[in-house]
Structure formats: structure tokens, C-alpha cells
């Protein structure tokens, strides 16, 4: 073991007033700091970055404050359909699931896909069958659906819906997704992202989160990236890989690459969202084009920080 560790997590991007709509700032801060502390302990114990990002995202998925796992936003049919993916920076192994229902922790199912190794992404019914094969924890629909999400969907529909234009459904929508990036004591990077997607999205819609290179990317030679925001824009800009390319081809560090990535997103597609990054030197950074990005970080074993703006 040669070096320190770093960890950064996020709980979604959006307008700050939208974040307050769902819970108080204190609640978000408390949960971000608690998850960082739990992740720190594991990294100090020598656990791999891949294990730690899966673990941190599990905690975010289990907390109904966030749009992932329990508390996911609802699609146009008032159903929860979740996407998740994670990637290991030492060998570029990746696992993803999309349009999954009833899986308590989609990121852990994505991890099973990664470990199984034949495929990178499983979808819908096939993913659910694989979840049963893996004995993943399943929950009934009622577990995932919260009163706040039903209210949010009703507001989205009342506002004129088909929701890919999130401006029309403010103030109810946060561009939620959760994610984690870590560098372990061996210098390995990993990244994980999980989401319920967009409020009132079309049934069967796939966002950026499960797409390697769009919502998630990790390469030990460059950086780990987890994105949050309007998924279609992140897909069209191959967002997470673009940030990695800024490190690889332009020699940027985490801060420069995160900023350049968001500038590119805005310049090309007027994109809305945020990103967290750890570079190969363990430096943490975040950037966003929205007014809010719920996130927290521990850089090179230092103090834990939390920021909502
Ligand atoms: N970024 C999450 C989504 O658009 O589904």
C-alpha cells in the first residue's frame, strides 16, 4: 500500500430551491457526512475503490432523500425504473443495469454483472431474471414509491408533462442521481452512478447513468467520474469519457477537467447537471451548470467536506 485514499460522493444536481422542496439542507448534509465517514473507514481498512463506491451508493440508494433505489422518481406510469453502473479503473471492467424494477440496490446488481464478466449491461426483464439468479434483494413496488414522489409526478403531469423539458415542471424536479468515486490505498480508481431517472420519463427510457462513458467512467491512467443531470445531454456529449479524455490528452487535473467538461456540456447542448471527479493523483473536484450539486469529499485522507451549492 503506497499512498493515501480519496472519496467523493454526490446526491444529485438541480436548483437549490428544488433540493429544499424534498428535505432540509441539514438532512442532506447529515447524510453526506455520515456516508463519507463510513466510506473512509472502509478505505482506511484497505478495501478496494470498487467495493467502497458500491457500498457508498448502496447507502444513497437506501435513503429516500435521493433519487435512486428507495425514493426513486416515477415514470409516466407511476412506476419506478432504475439505472445503475459502475467501473473499475485498473482494468476497465464495468457492469450496468437499466430499466430495472424491484431490485433494492441496482448498483449491487450492476456489480454482479461486472463480476460475471460476459456482458456489460442487462436490461429490464432480463436484468430481473439475473437478479433472481444472483439472489439479489428484491422489494415490492410499495417499498420504492414515497408520497413525495407521487406528489412530484402529479405536479409534473399537471404542468404539461412529457418531462424531458424539466423547466416546465419546476419546482418539483431535482435532476437527481447518486454517485461515488474513490481512489483506494493501492491507487486504484472506481466510479459508480445510480438513479431513478427523470420525473415522468417515458416507460422504457434509458438515461446516461447506465452507459459507460456517459454517466460513469474510471481509468487509473486518468480519473474516475460520476455525472448527474439531464441524461440525454450527457449521452449526446459522451460526457464522462470526455472528462477522462481531457485528463489523458490535455494533461488536466480533476479541477480543470471537471470545469472543462461542464463548459463543453453547456457549449454543445446547453446541458444541465453536475459531475464529481477524482484524478489519478487523488485530487477531488466537482463542477456544475445548475445552482445546486449535493456532494461531499475527502481528499487524500483529509477532512470531510460537504457542499450543496
Ligand atoms: N442523469 C440521470 C438521468 O437522466 O436518468
Coordinates of C-alpha atoms and ligand atoms in Angstrom, one line a residue, residues 83 176-177 195 197-198 205 207-209 228-232, ligand 1:
X83 CA -30.5 2.5 -13.9
X176 CA -31.3 13.6 -9.3
X177 CA -28.9 10.7 -9.5
X195 CA -30.7 6.7 -10.5
X197 CA -34.0 8.9 -13.9
X198 CA -36.3 11.8 -14.7
X205 CA -36.4 5.3 -21.3
X207 CA -30.6 7.7 -19.5
X208 CA -26.9 8.3 -19.2
X209 CA -26.4 6.6 -15.8
X228 CA -25.8 13.8 -12.6
X229 CA -28.2 15.8 -14.6
X230 CA -30.3 15.7 -17.7
X231 CA -29.3 12.3 -19.1
X232 CA -30.0 12.9 -22.8
Ligands
LIG1 N1 -28.9 11.5 -15.1 C1 -30.0 10.7 -14.8 C2 -30.9 10.5 -15.9 O1 -31.1 11.4 -16.7 O2 -31.5 9.5 -15.9

